[in-house]
Amino acid sequence: MAATDAHPAHSPAARTPEVPPPLGARGVLRIHDYRRIFGAQAISDFGDALTNLALLLVVNQLTGSLAALAAMAIVLAVPQVTIGVVAGAWVDRWDPRRVMLASDLLRVALVLGLVVVRSADMIWVLFVLGLLESSVGTFFTPARMKLVSEIVPRHGLMAANSLSQGTRIVAMVLGTGAAGLLVSLGHETWPAFVVDAGTFLLSFVLLLGLRTRLPVGARAADGPPPSIVREIREGIAVVRRSPWLVATLISSSVVMLGIGAVNVLFVPLLINDLRVSPAWFAAIDGAQTAGMILAAAVLAARLGGVKPGVIVGVTMGGTAGVVALLAGVTAVWQVVILLFAVGLVITPLQAAVTTIVQTATEPKVRGRVAALLNSVVSGATVISMAFAGLAGQFLGVRSVFLLSAAVIGLGAAAAVILFRRGDTEQALNGPPAVSTVAALD
């Protein structure tokens, strides 16, 4: 960025710096360390889905209580909102590779501990171990994102993130299906936990082969490292100074205030309103997965040269349109088509958000910024899910879908306005303090 100012104003190099063409999925998969991280993430996501469903199944099996099921779902979600920011600060202090390795090993032990729960009087063990396992997992994601941003060149980040997001959904669908199959065949939940422990161990082995070594976070030369609270404040300050990060945080949070309710009320829409068989869920999940795979495989390279802010605004608007159409469905085949469309827009949306965080921050604060974004968005999701039950009871499921579509539309409008304002600020005042945000243009 500074080199650009060194050219004379009339120099073509000053106006049009040479930018490599964007890498596609094949290009980033040729990178040795990315392949290993990609494989480790896919295996870990499969294991997460396996354990999450198995935990709910064992709680239902031992207690038969809806309150206990809701409590377990909340226990698994709370660490994303609370511990996530602290996890990001620690990731910025440590070598992210070691963070991922430690996360995998700890989860092997915690998941295996779930096997011992065989009666209702031990249900508290499930809650404790589930909370610990979810808490440890919050360290893995920001560490992975930080490491990928250092391994993959900038012109390949959109492809890498699109590929990761698409594979994540596929792994979670497969993990959920595998948990149901294991439990239904053996009428026991412990095999699911054993398989999950094996996935974390395999992820650990893959990560051991990483060649990249990143320096740990900055330390004071004549004293102890700064406090975690101070480092979290520094991360917040970085977000406040970057118009692109502010735009991402606000628009994503507003959108999740709408999507959280949709996630809760989707089952009542199908079962109670459309009166379809639960067997259709496989086809619906398959349609969304197919859309995400197609987006990851085909759109990644084509979107590599598009501003991430533009992608965010357009895909959020598309999501609002799909949710509005879901409010008016009259047949299950319409749901299948719309969920395929959701898959098409979700992958580039999530990939664009991740790319913004990676390119708008310096490595030493990247973990904190990613964790802060994840915590705020997760909090908005929890609020929306809590609102969904009450609103669905009084307004009706379809009315809540229309209300959710309106909220998501507000998020899309906020993205368009805020990202445009960010572009204007850069044009008038130059790039903000974090020089890497220039890559967004």
Coordinates of C-alpha atoms in Angstrom, one line a residue:
M1 CA 0.0 0.0 0.0
A2 CA 2.8 2.4 0.9
A3 CA 4.6 1.4 -2.4
T4 CA 1.6 2.8 -4.3
D5 CA 2.2 6.3 -2.9
A6 CA 5.8 6.1 -4.1
H7 CA 4.8 6.1 -7.8
P8 CA 4.1 9.4 -9.5
A9 CA 0.5 10.3 -9.7
H10 CA 0.4 9.8 -13.4
S11 CA 2.0 6.4 -13.3
P12 CA -0.2 3.5 -14.4
A13 CA 1.3 1.4 -11.6
A14 CA 0.1 3.9 -9.1
R15 CA -3.5 3.6 -10.4
T16 CA -3.7 -0.1 -11.3
P17 CA -1.4 -2.3 -9.2
E18 CA -0.9 -5.7 -10.7
V19 CA -3.1 -8.2 -8.9
P20 CA -2.8 -12.0 -9.5
P21 CA -5.9 -13.7 -10.8
P22 CA -8.0 -15.3 -8.1
L23 CA -7.2 -18.8 -7.2
G24 CA -9.9 -21.5 -7.6
A25 CA -10.6 -24.5 -5.4
R26 CA -8.0 -26.6 -7.2
G27 CA -5.4 -23.9 -6.7
V28 CA -5.8 -23.6 -3.0
L29 CA -6.0 -27.4 -2.6
R30 CA -2.5 -27.6 -4.1
I31 CA -1.2 -25.9 -1.0
H32 CA 0.1 -28.6 1.3
D33 CA -0.8 -27.0 4.7
Y34 CA -4.2 -25.9 3.5
R35 CA -5.1 -29.4 2.4
R36 CA -4.3 -30.7 5.9
I37 CA -6.2 -27.9 7.7
F38 CA -9.1 -28.4 5.3
G39 CA -9.2 -32.2 6.1
A40 CA -8.8 -31.6 9.8
Q41 CA -11.7 -29.1 9.8
A42 CA -14.0 -31.4 7.8
I43 CA -13.3 -34.3 10.2
S44 CA -13.8 -32.1 13.3
D45 CA -17.1 -30.7 11.9
F46 CA -18.3 -34.2 11.2
G47 CA -17.4 -35.1 14.8
D48 CA -19.1 -32.0 16.2
A49 CA -22.4 -32.8 14.4
L50 CA -22.1 -36.4 15.6
T51 CA -21.7 -35.5 19.2
N52 CA -24.3 -32.7 19.3
L53 CA -27.1 -35.0 18.0
A54 CA -26.0 -37.9 20.1
L55 CA -26.1 -35.7 23.2
L56 CA -29.7 -34.6 22.5
L57 CA -30.6 -38.2 21.8
V58 CA -29.2 -39.5 25.1
V59 CA -30.8 -36.7 27.1
N60 CA -34.2 -37.6 25.5
Q61 CA -33.6 -41.3 26.1
L62 CA -32.7 -40.9 29.7
T63 CA -35.1 -38.1 30.7
G64 CA -37.9 -37.7 28.1
S65 CA -37.9 -34.1 29.1
L66 CA -38.3 -31.2 26.6
A67 CA -36.9 -28.8 29.3
A68 CA -33.8 -31.0 29.6
L69 CA -33.4 -31.0 25.8
A70 CA -33.7 -27.2 25.6
A71 CA -31.2 -26.9 28.5
M72 CA -28.7 -29.1 26.6
A73 CA -29.1 -27.1 23.4
I74 CA -28.4 -23.9 25.4
V75 CA -25.4 -25.5 27.1
L76 CA -23.8 -26.3 23.7
A77 CA -24.5 -22.7 22.4
V78 CA -23.5 -20.6 25.4
P79 CA -19.7 -21.0 25.0
Q80 CA -19.9 -19.4 21.5
V81 CA -21.4 -16.3 23.1
T82 CA -19.4 -16.1 26.3
I83 CA -16.0 -17.8 26.0
G84 CA -15.6 -17.0 22.3
V85 CA -14.1 -13.5 22.8
V86 CA -11.6 -14.7 25.4
A87 CA -10.7 -17.6 23.1
G88 CA -9.9 -15.2 20.4
A89 CA -7.5 -13.2 22.7
W90 CA -5.7 -16.4 23.7
V91 CA -5.4 -17.5 20.0
D92 CA -3.6 -14.2 19.2
R93 CA -1.1 -15.0 22.0
W94 CA -0.3 -18.5 21.0
D95 CA 0.8 -20.4 17.9
P96 CA -2.6 -21.3 16.3
R97 CA -1.3 -24.7 15.2
R98 CA -0.7 -25.6 18.8
V99 CA -4.1 -24.3 19.8
M100 CA -5.8 -26.6 17.3
L101 CA -3.7 -29.6 18.4
A102 CA -4.5 -29.0 22.0
S103 CA -8.2 -28.5 21.2
D104 CA -8.4 -31.8 19.4
L105 CA -6.6 -33.8 22.1
L106 CA -8.7 -32.3 24.9
R107 CA -11.9 -33.1 23.0
V108 CA -10.8 -36.7 22.6
A109 CA -10.8 -37.1 26.4
L110 CA -14.0 -35.1 27.0
V111 CA -16.0 -37.0 24.4
L112 CA -14.8 -40.4 25.6
G113 CA -16.0 -39.3 29.1
L114 CA -19.6 -39.1 27.7
V115 CA -19.6 -42.9 27.3
V116 CA -19.9 -43.5 31.1
V117 CA -23.3 -41.8 31.3
R118 CA -25.9 -44.6 31.3
S119 CA -28.6 -43.4 33.7
A120 CA -30.7 -40.4 34.5
D121 CA -29.0 -39.7 37.8
M122 CA -25.7 -39.1 35.9
I123 CA -27.3 -36.6 33.5
W124 CA -25.4 -33.8 35.1
V125 CA -22.2 -35.4 33.7
L126 CA -23.5 -34.9 30.2
F127 CA -24.1 -31.2 30.9
V128 CA -20.7 -30.6 32.4
L129 CA -18.8 -32.5 29.7
G130 CA -20.9 -31.0 26.9
L131 CA -20.2 -27.5 28.2
L132 CA -16.5 -28.2 28.4
E133 CA -16.3 -29.8 25.0
S134 CA -18.1 -26.9 23.4
S135 CA -15.9 -24.4 25.3
V136 CA -12.7 -26.1 24.1
G137 CA -14.1 -26.1 20.5
T138 CA -14.4 -22.3 20.5
F139 CA -10.6 -22.1 20.4
F140 CA -10.3 -24.3 17.3
T141 CA -12.3 -22.1 14.8
P142 CA -10.4 -18.7 15.3
A143 CA -7.1 -20.5 15.3
R144 CA -8.0 -22.3 12.0
M145 CA -9.1 -19.0 10.4
K146 CA -6.0 -17.2 11.5
L147 CA -3.7 -20.0 10.2
V148 CA -5.5 -20.2 6.9
S149 CA -5.1 -16.4 6.3
E150 CA -1.3 -16.8 6.7
I151 CA -1.1 -20.0 4.5
V152 CA -3.3 -19.0 1.6
P153 CA -2.4 -16.0 -0.5
R154 CA -4.9 -13.1 -0.6
H155 CA -6.1 -13.9 -4.1
G156 CA -7.0 -17.4 -2.9
L157 CA -8.8 -16.6 0.3
M158 CA -12.3 -16.4 -1.2
A159 CA -11.9 -19.8 -2.8
A160 CA -10.4 -21.3 0.3
N161 CA -13.2 -20.0 2.5
S162 CA -16.0 -21.0 0.1
L163 CA -14.5 -24.5 -0.1
S164 CA -14.3 -24.7 3.7
Q165 CA -17.9 -23.4 4.3
G166 CA -19.4 -25.8 1.7
T167 CA -17.5 -28.7 3.2
R168 CA -18.5 -27.7 6.7
I169 CA -22.2 -28.1 5.9
V170 CA -21.6 -31.4 4.1
A171 CA -19.7 -32.7 7.1
M172 CA -22.3 -31.6 9.6
V173 CA -25.1 -33.2 7.5
L174 CA -23.1 -36.4 7.3
G175 CA -22.3 -36.3 11.0
T176 CA -25.9 -35.9 11.9
G177 CA -26.9 -38.7 9.7
A178 CA -24.2 -41.0 11.1
A179 CA -25.3 -40.3 14.6
G180 CA -28.9 -41.2 13.8
L181 CA -27.7 -44.4 12.1
L182 CA -25.4 -45.5 14.8
V183 CA -28.0 -45.0 17.5
S184 CA -30.8 -46.5 15.6
L185 CA -28.8 -49.7 14.6
G186 CA -27.4 -50.4 18.1
H187 CA -30.0 -48.6 20.2
E188 CA -27.0 -47.2 22.1
T189 CA -25.4 -43.7 22.0
W190 CA -21.9 -44.6 23.2
P191 CA -20.7 -45.8 19.7
A192 CA -21.3 -42.2 18.4
F193 CA -19.1 -40.8 21.1
V194 CA -16.3 -43.3 20.4
V195 CA -16.4 -42.5 16.7
D196 CA -16.4 -38.8 17.5
A197 CA -13.3 -39.2 19.6
G198 CA -11.7 -41.0 16.7
T199 CA -12.4 -38.0 14.4
F200 CA -10.7 -35.6 16.7
L201 CA -7.7 -37.9 16.9
L202 CA -7.5 -38.1 13.1
S203 CA -7.7 -34.3 12.9
F204 CA -4.8 -34.1 15.4
V205 CA -2.7 -36.4 13.2
L206 CA -3.3 -34.3 10.1
L207 CA -2.4 -31.1 12.0
L208 CA 0.8 -32.6 13.2
G209 CA 2.1 -32.5 9.6
L210 CA 1.7 -28.8 9.2
R211 CA 4.9 -27.1 8.0
T212 CA 3.8 -23.5 8.8
R213 CA 5.0 -22.1 12.1
L214 CA 3.6 -18.7 13.1
P215 CA 5.3 -16.5 15.8
V216 CA 3.3 -16.1 19.0
G217 CA 1.6 -12.8 19.8
A218 CA 3.6 -9.7 20.8
R219 CA 5.0 -9.5 24.4
A220 CA 6.1 -6.6 26.4
A221 CA 9.9 -6.5 26.3
D222 CA 10.3 -5.6 30.0
G223 CA 7.2 -7.1 31.6
P224 CA 4.4 -9.7 31.5
P225 CA 2.0 -9.9 28.6
P226 CA -1.0 -7.5 28.7
S227 CA -4.1 -8.7 30.4
I228 CA -6.8 -10.6 28.5
V229 CA -9.3 -7.7 29.2
R230 CA -6.9 -5.2 27.6
E231 CA -6.4 -7.5 24.6
I232 CA -10.1 -7.9 24.1
R233 CA -10.5 -4.1 24.2
E234 CA -7.8 -3.8 21.6
G235 CA -9.8 -6.2 19.4
I236 CA -12.9 -4.1 19.9
A237 CA -11.0 -1.0 19.0
V238 CA -9.7 -2.6 15.8
V239 CA -13.3 -3.3 14.8
R240 CA -14.5 0.2 15.6
R241 CA -11.7 1.7 13.4
S242 CA -12.5 -0.4 10.4
P243 CA -15.7 0.6 8.4
W244 CA -15.7 -2.9 6.8
L245 CA -15.6 -4.7 10.1
V246 CA -18.3 -2.5 11.5
A247 CA -20.4 -3.1 8.5
T248 CA -19.9 -6.9 8.8
L249 CA -20.7 -7.0 12.5
I250 CA -23.9 -4.9 12.3
S251 CA -25.3 -6.5 9.1
S252 CA -24.5 -10.1 10.2
S253 CA -26.1 -9.5 13.6
V254 CA -29.3 -8.1 12.2
V255 CA -29.5 -10.9 9.7
M256 CA -29.1 -13.6 12.4
L257 CA -31.9 -11.9 14.4
G258 CA -34.1 -13.1 11.5
I259 CA -32.5 -16.4 10.7
G260 CA -32.5 -17.8 14.3
A261 CA -36.3 -17.8 14.4
V262 CA -36.5 -19.5 11.0
N263 CA -34.2 -22.3 12.2
V264 CA -36.5 -22.9 15.2
L265 CA -39.8 -22.8 13.3
F266 CA -38.8 -24.7 10.2
V267 CA -39.8 -28.0 11.6
P268 CA -43.3 -26.8 12.7
L269 CA -43.7 -25.3 9.2
L270 CA -43.1 -28.7 7.6
I271 CA -44.7 -31.0 10.1
N272 CA -47.7 -29.0 11.3
D273 CA -48.5 -26.7 8.4
L274 CA -47.5 -28.8 5.4
R275 CA -48.1 -32.1 7.2
V276 CA -45.3 -33.9 5.4
S277 CA -43.4 -37.0 6.6
P278 CA -40.2 -36.5 8.5
A279 CA -38.5 -38.6 5.8
W280 CA -38.6 -35.4 3.6
F281 CA -35.9 -33.8 5.9
A282 CA -33.3 -35.9 4.1
A283 CA -34.3 -34.6 0.7
I284 CA -34.4 -31.0 2.1
D285 CA -31.0 -31.2 3.7
G286 CA -29.7 -32.8 0.6
A287 CA -31.0 -30.0 -1.5
Q288 CA -29.4 -27.3 0.7
T289 CA -26.1 -29.3 0.7
A290 CA -26.2 -29.6 -3.1
G291 CA -26.6 -25.8 -3.4
M292 CA -23.7 -25.2 -1.0
I293 CA -21.5 -27.7 -2.9
L294 CA -22.3 -26.1 -6.2
A295 CA -21.6 -22.6 -4.8
A296 CA -18.3 -23.8 -3.3
A297 CA -17.2 -25.6 -6.5
V298 CA -18.4 -23.2 -9.2
L299 CA -18.8 -19.7 -7.7
A300 CA -15.6 -19.5 -5.7
A301 CA -13.2 -18.7 -8.5
R302 CA -15.8 -16.4 -10.3
L303 CA -16.4 -14.4 -7.1
G304 CA -12.7 -14.1 -6.3
G305 CA -12.5 -10.7 -8.0
V306 CA -15.8 -9.3 -6.6
K307 CA -15.7 -7.1 -3.5
P308 CA -16.6 -9.1 -0.4
G309 CA -18.9 -6.2 0.7
V310 CA -20.9 -6.5 -2.5
I311 CA -21.2 -10.3 -2.0
V312 CA -22.4 -9.8 1.6
G313 CA -25.1 -7.3 0.5
V314 CA -26.4 -9.3 -2.4
T315 CA -26.4 -12.7 -0.6
M316 CA -28.2 -11.3 2.4
G317 CA -30.8 -9.8 0.1
G318 CA -31.2 -13.2 -1.6
T319 CA -31.6 -14.9 1.8
A320 CA -34.4 -12.4 2.7
G321 CA -36.2 -13.2 -0.5
V322 CA -36.0 -17.0 0.1
V323 CA -37.3 -16.7 3.6
A324 CA -40.2 -14.6 2.4
L325 CA -41.1 -17.2 -0.2
L326 CA -40.9 -20.0 2.4
A327 CA -43.8 -18.2 4.3
G328 CA -46.0 -18.9 1.3
V329 CA -45.1 -22.5 0.4
T330 CA -48.0 -24.9 -0.2
A331 CA -46.0 -28.1 -1.2
V332 CA -42.9 -29.8 0.0
W333 CA -41.3 -29.7 -3.4
Q334 CA -41.3 -25.9 -3.2
V335 CA -39.4 -26.1 0.1
V336 CA -36.8 -28.4 -1.6
I337 CA -36.2 -25.8 -4.4
L338 CA -36.0 -22.9 -1.9
L339 CA -33.5 -24.7 0.3
F340 CA -31.3 -25.4 -2.7
A341 CA -31.4 -21.6 -3.3
V342 CA -30.4 -21.1 0.3
G343 CA -27.4 -23.3 -0.2
L344 CA -26.3 -21.2 -3.2
V345 CA -26.3 -17.9 -1.2
I346 CA -25.1 -19.1 2.2
T347 CA -21.7 -20.4 1.0
P348 CA -20.6 -17.1 -0.7
L349 CA -22.0 -15.1 2.2
Q350 CA -20.1 -17.0 4.9
A351 CA -17.0 -17.0 2.7
A352 CA -17.1 -13.3 2.1
V353 CA -17.5 -12.5 5.8
T354 CA -14.5 -14.7 6.7
T355 CA -12.5 -13.1 3.9
I356 CA -13.3 -9.6 5.3
V357 CA -12.1 -10.5 8.7
Q358 CA -8.9 -12.1 7.3
T359 CA -8.0 -9.2 5.1
A360 CA -9.2 -6.3 7.3
T361 CA -7.1 -7.2 10.3
E362 CA -3.4 -7.7 11.1
P363 CA -2.4 -11.2 12.2
K364 CA -1.7 -10.2 15.8
V365 CA -5.4 -9.3 16.4
R366 CA -7.1 -11.6 13.9
G367 CA -8.2 -14.2 16.4
R368 CA -9.8 -11.6 18.7
V369 CA -11.7 -10.0 15.8
A370 CA -13.0 -13.3 14.5
A371 CA -14.1 -14.4 18.0
L372 CA -15.8 -11.1 18.7
L373 CA -17.8 -11.3 15.5
N374 CA -18.7 -14.9 16.2
S375 CA -19.8 -14.1 19.8
V376 CA -22.0 -11.2 18.7
V377 CA -23.6 -13.1 15.9
S378 CA -24.2 -16.1 18.1
G379 CA -25.8 -13.9 20.7
A380 CA -28.2 -12.5 18.1
T381 CA -29.0 -16.0 17.1
V382 CA -29.9 -17.1 20.6
I383 CA -32.1 -14.0 21.1
S384 CA -33.9 -14.8 17.9
M385 CA -34.4 -18.4 18.8
A386 CA -35.8 -17.4 22.2
F387 CA -38.2 -15.0 20.5
A388 CA -39.3 -17.6 17.9
G389 CA -41.3 -19.8 20.2
L390 CA -43.4 -17.0 21.7
A391 CA -43.9 -15.2 18.4
G392 CA -44.9 -18.4 16.6
Q393 CA -47.5 -19.1 19.3
F394 CA -49.2 -15.7 19.0
L395 CA -48.5 -14.7 15.4
G396 CA -48.3 -18.0 13.6
V397 CA -45.3 -19.7 12.0
R398 CA -45.8 -18.1 8.5
S399 CA -46.2 -14.6 10.0
V400 CA -42.9 -15.0 11.8
F401 CA -41.2 -16.1 8.6
L402 CA -42.4 -12.9 6.9
L403 CA -41.2 -10.9 9.9
S404 CA -37.9 -12.7 9.8
A405 CA -37.6 -11.9 6.1
A406 CA -38.1 -8.2 6.8
V407 CA -35.4 -8.3 9.5
I408 CA -33.0 -10.1 7.2
G409 CA -33.8 -7.5 4.5
L410 CA -32.9 -4.7 7.0
G411 CA -29.6 -6.5 7.5
A412 CA -29.0 -6.6 3.7
A413 CA -29.8 -2.9 3.5
A414 CA -27.4 -2.1 6.3
A415 CA -24.7 -4.0 4.5
V416 CA -25.2 -2.1 1.3
I417 CA -25.2 1.3 3.1
L418 CA -22.4 0.6 5.5
F419 CA -20.0 -1.0 2.9
R420 CA -20.7 1.9 0.5
R421 CA -19.9 4.3 3.3
G422 CA -16.7 2.4 4.0
D423 CA -15.6 2.7 0.3
T424 CA -16.4 6.4 0.4
E425 CA -14.3 6.9 3.6
Q426 CA -11.3 5.2 2.0
A427 CA -11.7 7.2 -1.2
L428 CA -11.7 10.5 0.8
N429 CA -9.4 9.8 3.7
G430 CA -7.3 6.8 2.5
P431 CA -7.2 3.5 4.2
P432 CA -7.7 3.3 8.0
A433 CA -5.0 2.3 10.5
V434 CA -5.0 -1.4 9.5
S435 CA -3.3 -1.1 6.1
T436 CA -4.4 -4.6 5.0
V437 CA -8.0 -3.4 4.4
A438 CA -6.9 -2.0 1.1
A439 CA -7.1 -5.6 -0.2
L440 CA -10.9 -5.3 0.0
D441 CA -10.8 -3.0 -3.0

